[in-house]
Tab-separated table of C-alpha atoms and ligand atoms in Angstrom:
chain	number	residue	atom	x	y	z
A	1	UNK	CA	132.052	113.129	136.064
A	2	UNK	CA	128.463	114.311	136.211
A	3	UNK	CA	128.522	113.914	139.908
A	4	UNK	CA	130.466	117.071	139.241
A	5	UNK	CA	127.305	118.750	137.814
A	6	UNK	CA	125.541	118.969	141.297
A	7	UNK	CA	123.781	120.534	142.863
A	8	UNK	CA	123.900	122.993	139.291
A	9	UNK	CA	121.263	119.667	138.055
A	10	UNK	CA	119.156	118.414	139.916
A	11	UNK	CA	116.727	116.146	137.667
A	12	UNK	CA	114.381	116.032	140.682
A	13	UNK	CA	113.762	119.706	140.058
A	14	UNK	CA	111.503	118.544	137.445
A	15	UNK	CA	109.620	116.129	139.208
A	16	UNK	CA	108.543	117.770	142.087
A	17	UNK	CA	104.585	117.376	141.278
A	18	UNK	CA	102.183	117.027	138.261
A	19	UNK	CA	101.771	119.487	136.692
A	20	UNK	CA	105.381	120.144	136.272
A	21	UNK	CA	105.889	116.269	135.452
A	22	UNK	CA	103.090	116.564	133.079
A	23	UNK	CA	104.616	119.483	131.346
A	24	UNK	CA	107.846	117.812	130.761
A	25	UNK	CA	106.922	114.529	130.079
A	26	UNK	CA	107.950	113.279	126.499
A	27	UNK	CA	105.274	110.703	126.039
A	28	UNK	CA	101.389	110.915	126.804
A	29	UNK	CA	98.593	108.612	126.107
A	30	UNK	CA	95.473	109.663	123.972
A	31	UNK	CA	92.655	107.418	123.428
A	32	UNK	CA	93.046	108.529	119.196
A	33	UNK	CA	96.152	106.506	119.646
A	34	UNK	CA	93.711	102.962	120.668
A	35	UNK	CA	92.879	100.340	118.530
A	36	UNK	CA	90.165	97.637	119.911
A	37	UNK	CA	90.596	94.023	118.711
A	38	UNK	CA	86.933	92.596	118.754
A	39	UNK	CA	86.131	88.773	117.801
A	40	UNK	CA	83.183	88.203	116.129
A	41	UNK	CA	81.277	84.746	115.827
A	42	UNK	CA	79.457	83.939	112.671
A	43	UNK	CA	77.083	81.144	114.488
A	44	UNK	CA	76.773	81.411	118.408
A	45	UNK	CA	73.780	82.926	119.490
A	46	UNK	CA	75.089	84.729	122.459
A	47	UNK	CA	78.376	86.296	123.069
A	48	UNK	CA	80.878	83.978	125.138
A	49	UNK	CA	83.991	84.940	127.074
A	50	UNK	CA	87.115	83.883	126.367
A	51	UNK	CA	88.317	81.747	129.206
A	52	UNK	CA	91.966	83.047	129.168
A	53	UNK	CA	91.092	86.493	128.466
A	54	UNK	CA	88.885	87.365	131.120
A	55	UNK	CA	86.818	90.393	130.143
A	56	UNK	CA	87.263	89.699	126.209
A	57	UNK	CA	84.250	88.422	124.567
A	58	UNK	CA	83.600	86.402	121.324
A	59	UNK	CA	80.472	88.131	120.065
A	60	UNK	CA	77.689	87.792	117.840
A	61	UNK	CA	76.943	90.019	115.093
A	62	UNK	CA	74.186	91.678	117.313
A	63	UNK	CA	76.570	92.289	120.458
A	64	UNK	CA	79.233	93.665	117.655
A	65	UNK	CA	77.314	96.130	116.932
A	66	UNK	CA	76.159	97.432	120.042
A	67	UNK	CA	79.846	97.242	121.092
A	68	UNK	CA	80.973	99.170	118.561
A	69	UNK	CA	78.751	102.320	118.922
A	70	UNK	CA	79.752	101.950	122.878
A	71	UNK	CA	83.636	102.389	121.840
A	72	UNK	CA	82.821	105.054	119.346
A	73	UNK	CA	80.698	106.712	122.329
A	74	UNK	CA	83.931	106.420	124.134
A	75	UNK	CA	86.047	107.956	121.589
A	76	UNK	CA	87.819	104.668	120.220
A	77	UNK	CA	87.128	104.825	116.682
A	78	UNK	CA	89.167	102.206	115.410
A	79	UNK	CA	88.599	98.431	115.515
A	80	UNK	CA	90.675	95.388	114.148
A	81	UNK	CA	87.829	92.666	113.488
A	82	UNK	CA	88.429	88.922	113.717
A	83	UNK	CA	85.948	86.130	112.656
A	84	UNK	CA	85.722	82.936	114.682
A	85	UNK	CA	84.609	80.782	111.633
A	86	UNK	CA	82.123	77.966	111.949
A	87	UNK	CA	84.313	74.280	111.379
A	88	UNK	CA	82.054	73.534	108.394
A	89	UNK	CA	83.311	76.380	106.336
A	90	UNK	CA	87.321	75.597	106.957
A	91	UNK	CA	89.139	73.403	104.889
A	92	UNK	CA	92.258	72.732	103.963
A	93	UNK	CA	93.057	75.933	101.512
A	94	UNK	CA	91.018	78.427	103.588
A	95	UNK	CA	88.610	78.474	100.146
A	96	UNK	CA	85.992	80.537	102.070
A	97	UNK	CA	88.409	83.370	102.304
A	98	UNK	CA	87.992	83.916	98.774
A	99	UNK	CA	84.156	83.848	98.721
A	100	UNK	CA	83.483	87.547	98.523
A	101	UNK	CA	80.596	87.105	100.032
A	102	UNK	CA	82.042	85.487	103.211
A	103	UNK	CA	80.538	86.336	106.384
A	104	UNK	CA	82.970	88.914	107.330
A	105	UNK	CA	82.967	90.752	103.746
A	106	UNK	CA	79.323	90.878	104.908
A	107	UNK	CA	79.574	92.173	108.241
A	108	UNK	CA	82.284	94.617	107.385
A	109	UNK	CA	80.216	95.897	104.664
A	110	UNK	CA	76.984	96.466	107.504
A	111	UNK	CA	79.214	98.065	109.806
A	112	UNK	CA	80.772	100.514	107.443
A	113	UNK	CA	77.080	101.418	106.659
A	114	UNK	CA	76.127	101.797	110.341
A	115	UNK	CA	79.002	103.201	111.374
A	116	UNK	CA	81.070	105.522	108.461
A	117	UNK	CA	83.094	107.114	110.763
A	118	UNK	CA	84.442	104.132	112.109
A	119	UNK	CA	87.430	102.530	110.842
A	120	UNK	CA	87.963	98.771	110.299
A	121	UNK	CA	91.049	96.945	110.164
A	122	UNK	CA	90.995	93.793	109.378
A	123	UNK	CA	93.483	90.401	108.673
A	124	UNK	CA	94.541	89.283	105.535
A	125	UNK	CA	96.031	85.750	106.830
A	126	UNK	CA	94.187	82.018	106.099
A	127	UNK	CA	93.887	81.276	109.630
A	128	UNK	CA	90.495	81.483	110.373
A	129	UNK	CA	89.520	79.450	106.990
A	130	UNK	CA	92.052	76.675	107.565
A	131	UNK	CA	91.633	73.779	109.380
A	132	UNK	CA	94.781	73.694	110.220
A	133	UNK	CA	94.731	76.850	111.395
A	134	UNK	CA	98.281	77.871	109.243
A	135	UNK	CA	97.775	81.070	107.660
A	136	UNK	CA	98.611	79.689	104.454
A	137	UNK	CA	97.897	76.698	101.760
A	138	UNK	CA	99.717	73.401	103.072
A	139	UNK	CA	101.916	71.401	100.397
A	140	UNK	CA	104.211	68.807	100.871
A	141	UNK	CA	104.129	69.249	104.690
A	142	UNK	CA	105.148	72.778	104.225
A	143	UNK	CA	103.427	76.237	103.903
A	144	UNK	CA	103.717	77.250	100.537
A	145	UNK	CA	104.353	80.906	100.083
A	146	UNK	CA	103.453	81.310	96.619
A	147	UNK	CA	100.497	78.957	96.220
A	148	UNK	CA	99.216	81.174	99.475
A	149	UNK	CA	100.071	84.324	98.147
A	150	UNK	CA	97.558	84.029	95.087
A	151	UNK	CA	94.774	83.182	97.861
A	152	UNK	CA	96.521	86.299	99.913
A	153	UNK	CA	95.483	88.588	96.727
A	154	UNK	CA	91.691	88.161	95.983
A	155	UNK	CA	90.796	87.825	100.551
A	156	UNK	CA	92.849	91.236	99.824
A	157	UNK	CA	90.638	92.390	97.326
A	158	UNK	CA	87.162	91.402	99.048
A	159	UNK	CA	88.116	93.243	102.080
A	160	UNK	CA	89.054	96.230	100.470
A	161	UNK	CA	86.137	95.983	98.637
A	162	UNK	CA	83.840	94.833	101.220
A	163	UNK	CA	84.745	98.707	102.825
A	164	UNK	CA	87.956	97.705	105.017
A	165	UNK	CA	89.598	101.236	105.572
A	166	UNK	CA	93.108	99.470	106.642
A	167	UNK	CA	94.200	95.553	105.368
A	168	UNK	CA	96.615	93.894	107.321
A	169	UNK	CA	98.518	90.806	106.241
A	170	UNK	CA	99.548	89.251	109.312
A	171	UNK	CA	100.610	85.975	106.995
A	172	UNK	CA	104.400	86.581	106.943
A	173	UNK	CA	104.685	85.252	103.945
A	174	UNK	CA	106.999	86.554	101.471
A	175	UNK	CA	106.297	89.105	99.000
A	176	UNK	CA	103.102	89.567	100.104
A	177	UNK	CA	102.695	93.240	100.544
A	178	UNK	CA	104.009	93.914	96.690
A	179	UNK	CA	101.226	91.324	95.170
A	180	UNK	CA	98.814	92.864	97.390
A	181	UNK	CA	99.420	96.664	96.622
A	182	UNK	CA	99.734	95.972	92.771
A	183	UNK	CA	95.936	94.180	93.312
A	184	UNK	CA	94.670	96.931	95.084
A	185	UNK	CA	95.711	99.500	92.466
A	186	UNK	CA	94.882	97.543	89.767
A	187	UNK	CA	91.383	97.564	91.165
A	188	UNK	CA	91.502	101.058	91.585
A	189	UNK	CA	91.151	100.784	95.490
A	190	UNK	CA	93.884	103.446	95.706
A	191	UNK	CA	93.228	104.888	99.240
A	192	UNK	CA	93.072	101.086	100.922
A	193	UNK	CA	95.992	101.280	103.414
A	194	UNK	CA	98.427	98.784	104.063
A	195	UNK	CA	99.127	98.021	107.874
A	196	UNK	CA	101.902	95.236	107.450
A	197	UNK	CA	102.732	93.024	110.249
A	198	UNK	CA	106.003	93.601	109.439
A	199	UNK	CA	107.796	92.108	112.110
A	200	UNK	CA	105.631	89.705	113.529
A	201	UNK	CA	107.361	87.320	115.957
A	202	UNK	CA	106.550	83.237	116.132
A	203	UNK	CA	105.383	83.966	119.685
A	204	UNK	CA	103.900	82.072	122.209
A	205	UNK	CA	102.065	84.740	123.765
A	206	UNK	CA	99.037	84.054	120.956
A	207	UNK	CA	97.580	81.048	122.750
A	208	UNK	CA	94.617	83.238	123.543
A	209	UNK	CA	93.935	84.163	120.733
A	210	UNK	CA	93.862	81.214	118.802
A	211	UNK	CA	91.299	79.853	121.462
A	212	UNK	CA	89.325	82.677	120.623
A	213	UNK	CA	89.277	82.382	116.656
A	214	UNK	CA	89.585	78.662	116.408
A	215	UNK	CA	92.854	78.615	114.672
A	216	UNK	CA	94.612	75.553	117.388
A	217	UNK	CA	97.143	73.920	114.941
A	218	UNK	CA	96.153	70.101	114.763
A	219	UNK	CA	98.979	69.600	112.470
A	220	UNK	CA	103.002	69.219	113.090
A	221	UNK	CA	103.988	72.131	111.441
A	222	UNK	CA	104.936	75.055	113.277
A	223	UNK	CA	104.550	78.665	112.539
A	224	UNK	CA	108.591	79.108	113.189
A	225	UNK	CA	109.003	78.419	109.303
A	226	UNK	CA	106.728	81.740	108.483
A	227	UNK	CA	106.912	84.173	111.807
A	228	UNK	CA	109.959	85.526	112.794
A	229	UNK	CA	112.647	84.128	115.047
A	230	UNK	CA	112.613	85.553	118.593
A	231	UNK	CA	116.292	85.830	118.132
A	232	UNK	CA	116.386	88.178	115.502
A	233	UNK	CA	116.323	92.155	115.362
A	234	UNK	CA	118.492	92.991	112.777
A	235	UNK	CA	115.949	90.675	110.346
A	236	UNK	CA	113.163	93.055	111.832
A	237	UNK	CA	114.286	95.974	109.873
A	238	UNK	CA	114.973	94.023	106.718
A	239	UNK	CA	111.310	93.122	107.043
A	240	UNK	CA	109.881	96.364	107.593
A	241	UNK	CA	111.940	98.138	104.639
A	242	UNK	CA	111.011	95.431	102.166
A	243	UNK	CA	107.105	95.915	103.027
A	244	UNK	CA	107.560	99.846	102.644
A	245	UNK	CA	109.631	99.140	99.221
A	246	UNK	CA	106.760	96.797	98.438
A	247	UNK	CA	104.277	99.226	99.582
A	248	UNK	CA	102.905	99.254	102.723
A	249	UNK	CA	101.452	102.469	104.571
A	250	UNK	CA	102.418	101.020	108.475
A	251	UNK	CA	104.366	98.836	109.863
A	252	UNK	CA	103.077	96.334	112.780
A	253	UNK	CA	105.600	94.872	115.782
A	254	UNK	CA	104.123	91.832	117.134
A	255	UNK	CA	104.013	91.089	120.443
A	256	UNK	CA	104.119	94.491	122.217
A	257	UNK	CA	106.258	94.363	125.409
A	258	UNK	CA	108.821	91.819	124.713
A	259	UNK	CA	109.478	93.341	121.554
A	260	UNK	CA	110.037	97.066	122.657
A	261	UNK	CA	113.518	96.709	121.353
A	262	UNK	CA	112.114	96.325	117.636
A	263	UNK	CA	109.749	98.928	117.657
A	264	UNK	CA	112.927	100.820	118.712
A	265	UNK	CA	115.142	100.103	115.698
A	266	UNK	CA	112.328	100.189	112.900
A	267	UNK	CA	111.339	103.543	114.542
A	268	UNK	CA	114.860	105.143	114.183
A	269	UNK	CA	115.295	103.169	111.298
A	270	UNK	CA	112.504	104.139	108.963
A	271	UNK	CA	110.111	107.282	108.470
A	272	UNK	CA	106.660	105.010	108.631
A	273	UNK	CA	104.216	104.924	111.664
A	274	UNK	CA	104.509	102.054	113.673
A	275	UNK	CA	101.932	100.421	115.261
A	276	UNK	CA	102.493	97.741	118.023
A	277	UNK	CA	99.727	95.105	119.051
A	278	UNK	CA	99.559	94.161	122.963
A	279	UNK	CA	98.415	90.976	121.956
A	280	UNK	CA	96.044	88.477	123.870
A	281	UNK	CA	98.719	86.718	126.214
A	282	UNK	CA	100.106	90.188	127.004
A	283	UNK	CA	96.501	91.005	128.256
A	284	UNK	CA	95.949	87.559	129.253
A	285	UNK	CA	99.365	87.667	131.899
A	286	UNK	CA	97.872	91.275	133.130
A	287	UNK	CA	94.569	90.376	133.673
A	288	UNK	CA	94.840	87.186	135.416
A	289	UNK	CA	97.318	89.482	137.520
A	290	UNK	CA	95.154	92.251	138.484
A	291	UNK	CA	92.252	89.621	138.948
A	292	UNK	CA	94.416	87.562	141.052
A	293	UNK	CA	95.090	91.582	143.018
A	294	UNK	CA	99.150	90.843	142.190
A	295	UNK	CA	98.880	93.955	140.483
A	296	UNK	CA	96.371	97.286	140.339
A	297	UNK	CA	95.203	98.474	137.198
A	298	UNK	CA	97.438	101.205	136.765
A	299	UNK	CA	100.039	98.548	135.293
A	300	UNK	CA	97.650	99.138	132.361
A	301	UNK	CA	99.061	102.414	131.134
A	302	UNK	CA	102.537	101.616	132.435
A	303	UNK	CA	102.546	98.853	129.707
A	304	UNK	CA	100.681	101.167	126.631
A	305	UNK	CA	103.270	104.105	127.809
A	306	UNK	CA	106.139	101.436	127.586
A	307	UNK	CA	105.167	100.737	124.019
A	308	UNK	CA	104.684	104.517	122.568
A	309	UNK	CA	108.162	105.345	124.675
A	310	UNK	CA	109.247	102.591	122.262
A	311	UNK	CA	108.410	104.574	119.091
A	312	UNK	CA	105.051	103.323	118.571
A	313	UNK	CA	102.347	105.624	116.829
A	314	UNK	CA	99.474	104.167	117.714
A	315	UNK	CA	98.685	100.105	119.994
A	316	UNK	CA	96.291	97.574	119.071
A	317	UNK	CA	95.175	96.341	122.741
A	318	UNK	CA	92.033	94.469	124.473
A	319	UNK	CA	92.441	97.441	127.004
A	320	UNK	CA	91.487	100.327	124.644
A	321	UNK	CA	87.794	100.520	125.745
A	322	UNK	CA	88.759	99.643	129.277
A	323	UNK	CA	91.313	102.923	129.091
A	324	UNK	CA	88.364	105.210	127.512
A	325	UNK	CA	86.116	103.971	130.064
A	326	UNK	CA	88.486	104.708	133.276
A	327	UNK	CA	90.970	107.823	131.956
A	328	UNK	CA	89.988	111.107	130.970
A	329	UNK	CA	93.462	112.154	130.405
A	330	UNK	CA	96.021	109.380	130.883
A	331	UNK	CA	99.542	110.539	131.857
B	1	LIG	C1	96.559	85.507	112.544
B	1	LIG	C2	96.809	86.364	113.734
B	1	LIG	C3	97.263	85.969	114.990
B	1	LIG	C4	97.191	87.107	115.804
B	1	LIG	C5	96.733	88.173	115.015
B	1	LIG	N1	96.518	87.699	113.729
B	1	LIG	C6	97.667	84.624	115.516
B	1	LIG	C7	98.649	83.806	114.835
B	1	LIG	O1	99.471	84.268	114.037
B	1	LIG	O2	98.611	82.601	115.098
B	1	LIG	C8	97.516	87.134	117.268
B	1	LIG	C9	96.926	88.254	118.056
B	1	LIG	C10	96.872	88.037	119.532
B	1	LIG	O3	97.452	87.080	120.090
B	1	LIG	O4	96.223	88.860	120.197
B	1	LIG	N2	97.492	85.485	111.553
């Protein structure tokens, strides 16, 4: 039937060179849309790359900073922070999470002085305090979502406190985002948004990452009985409209590109901004790639344009300075 329609349309009619492409294209990347993930030692003396993530760096608090004012140079002005926490301060309840004056309530609180403008995500989750890196308190072989929940509140609290513009429980436990709201206006930290990892997937594509924070489980239990089943889509919007009945500002999909389905639904679904995280074995399978020369670079926007075509508002990714750095105007 719409073979019938031609030569009358012609789709090619709009593709015939850039600047026509560029005026009808429905989706365009802006560096205001980037969020850089940045790991942060609180003991190494010099910043160390990550093995699996070439180009990703574990820093110190003195190579943080100067990192920092190089993305806000570039025109990313938005970091998600993560602290690789020395082994002597984890135990088995993540207790140094709750110390408000914690190494990272510290550093957040320098960098919000050094930098206003900038603005700082960062995890509410037990994972870096833990030695077993579970993002919650272990009982009876099992993480225990209420017993972590009351730990959830007050690391909630000294973030927002500490000067965290955004806190994002990335915990998946239950309930968590209606404790955490109630805290927060109880507290009167009433402009502290909420970025929910809403749908956050039990994934295997965070291998990287846990190299780079520390957070290796050395215990049997898996993170299947918190993180959502890879099976499951239908679950991802029940997720994402109890955190927005419970409070949250934005909702997080987690990983990026296998998951473009979910940011889909939860973006037709609901009327909240989405954001997606390209997370480190996403960057780690594109990197070793392009190192390798199986792929160019330009597979770098391809995947960021996949994810905003998805419905996403803005993408946590290890490639937002390396897209400031190497795009003017990305289209
Ligand atoms: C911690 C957390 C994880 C990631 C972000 N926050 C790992 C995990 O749940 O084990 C993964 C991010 C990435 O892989 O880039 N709760």
């Amino acid at each position: 039937m719409l073979n019938n329609l031609f030569p009358k349309v012609r789709p090619r009619r709009l593709r015939k060179n850039k600047t026509i492409r560029d005026l009808v294209s429905e989706t365009k990347l802006f560096k205001s849309k980037l969020i850089q993930p940045l790991f942060v030692s609180d003991s190494n003396s010099q910043k160390i790359e990550i093995e699996a993530m070439p180009g990703q760096y574990v820093h110190t608090k003195e190579t943080l900073f100067k990192e920092v004012d190089e993305l806000l140079n570039l025109g990313i002005k938005t970091i998600a922070l993560f602290p690789n926490i020395s082994k002597n301060l984890k135990d088995s309840n993540g207790t140094e999470a709750l110390n408000p004056e914690n190494f990272l309530c510290g550093l957040v609180s320098e960098l919000k002085n050094k930098f206003p403008e900038l603005i700082l995500i960062t995890d509410v989750a037990l994972d870096p305090y833990t030695d077993s890196g579970h993002d919650g308190i272990i009982i009876g072989g099992e993480v225990d979502n209420d017993e972590t929940l009351k730990s959830l509140e007050s690391m909630s609290l000294n973030l927002a406190h500490s000067g965290s513009d955004i806190i994002a429980p990335s915990d998946m436990m239950d309930g968590r985002v209606g404790i955490i709201r109630k805290a927060l206006e109880a507290e009167n930290l009433k402009n502290t948004i909420i970025l929910s990892y809403s749908a956050k997937y039990a994934s295997n594509f965070y291998g990287p990452f846990r190299d780079a924070v520390g957070s290796k489980q050395t215990q049997g239990i898996s993170k299947d009985s918190y993180q959502m089943d890879k099976r499951n889509l239908e679950e991802a919007l029940k997720e994402a409209r109890l955190d927005l009945n419970e409070g949250a500002d934005i909702l997080m999909v987690k990983p990026g590109m296998p998951y473009l389905d979910v940011i889909r639904e939860i973006s037709s679904n609901t009327d909240a901004p989405i954001f997606a995280y390209q997370v480190s074995g996403e960057y780690s399978m594109l990197q070793l790639g392009i190192d390798k020369k199986i792929f160019k670079h330009n597979v770098i926007p391809e995947t960021l344009i996949s994810l905003f075509r998805a419905g996403s508002s803005s993408v946590i990714t290890y490639y937002a300075k390396w897209v400031a750095e190497n795009y003017d105007d990305i289209s």
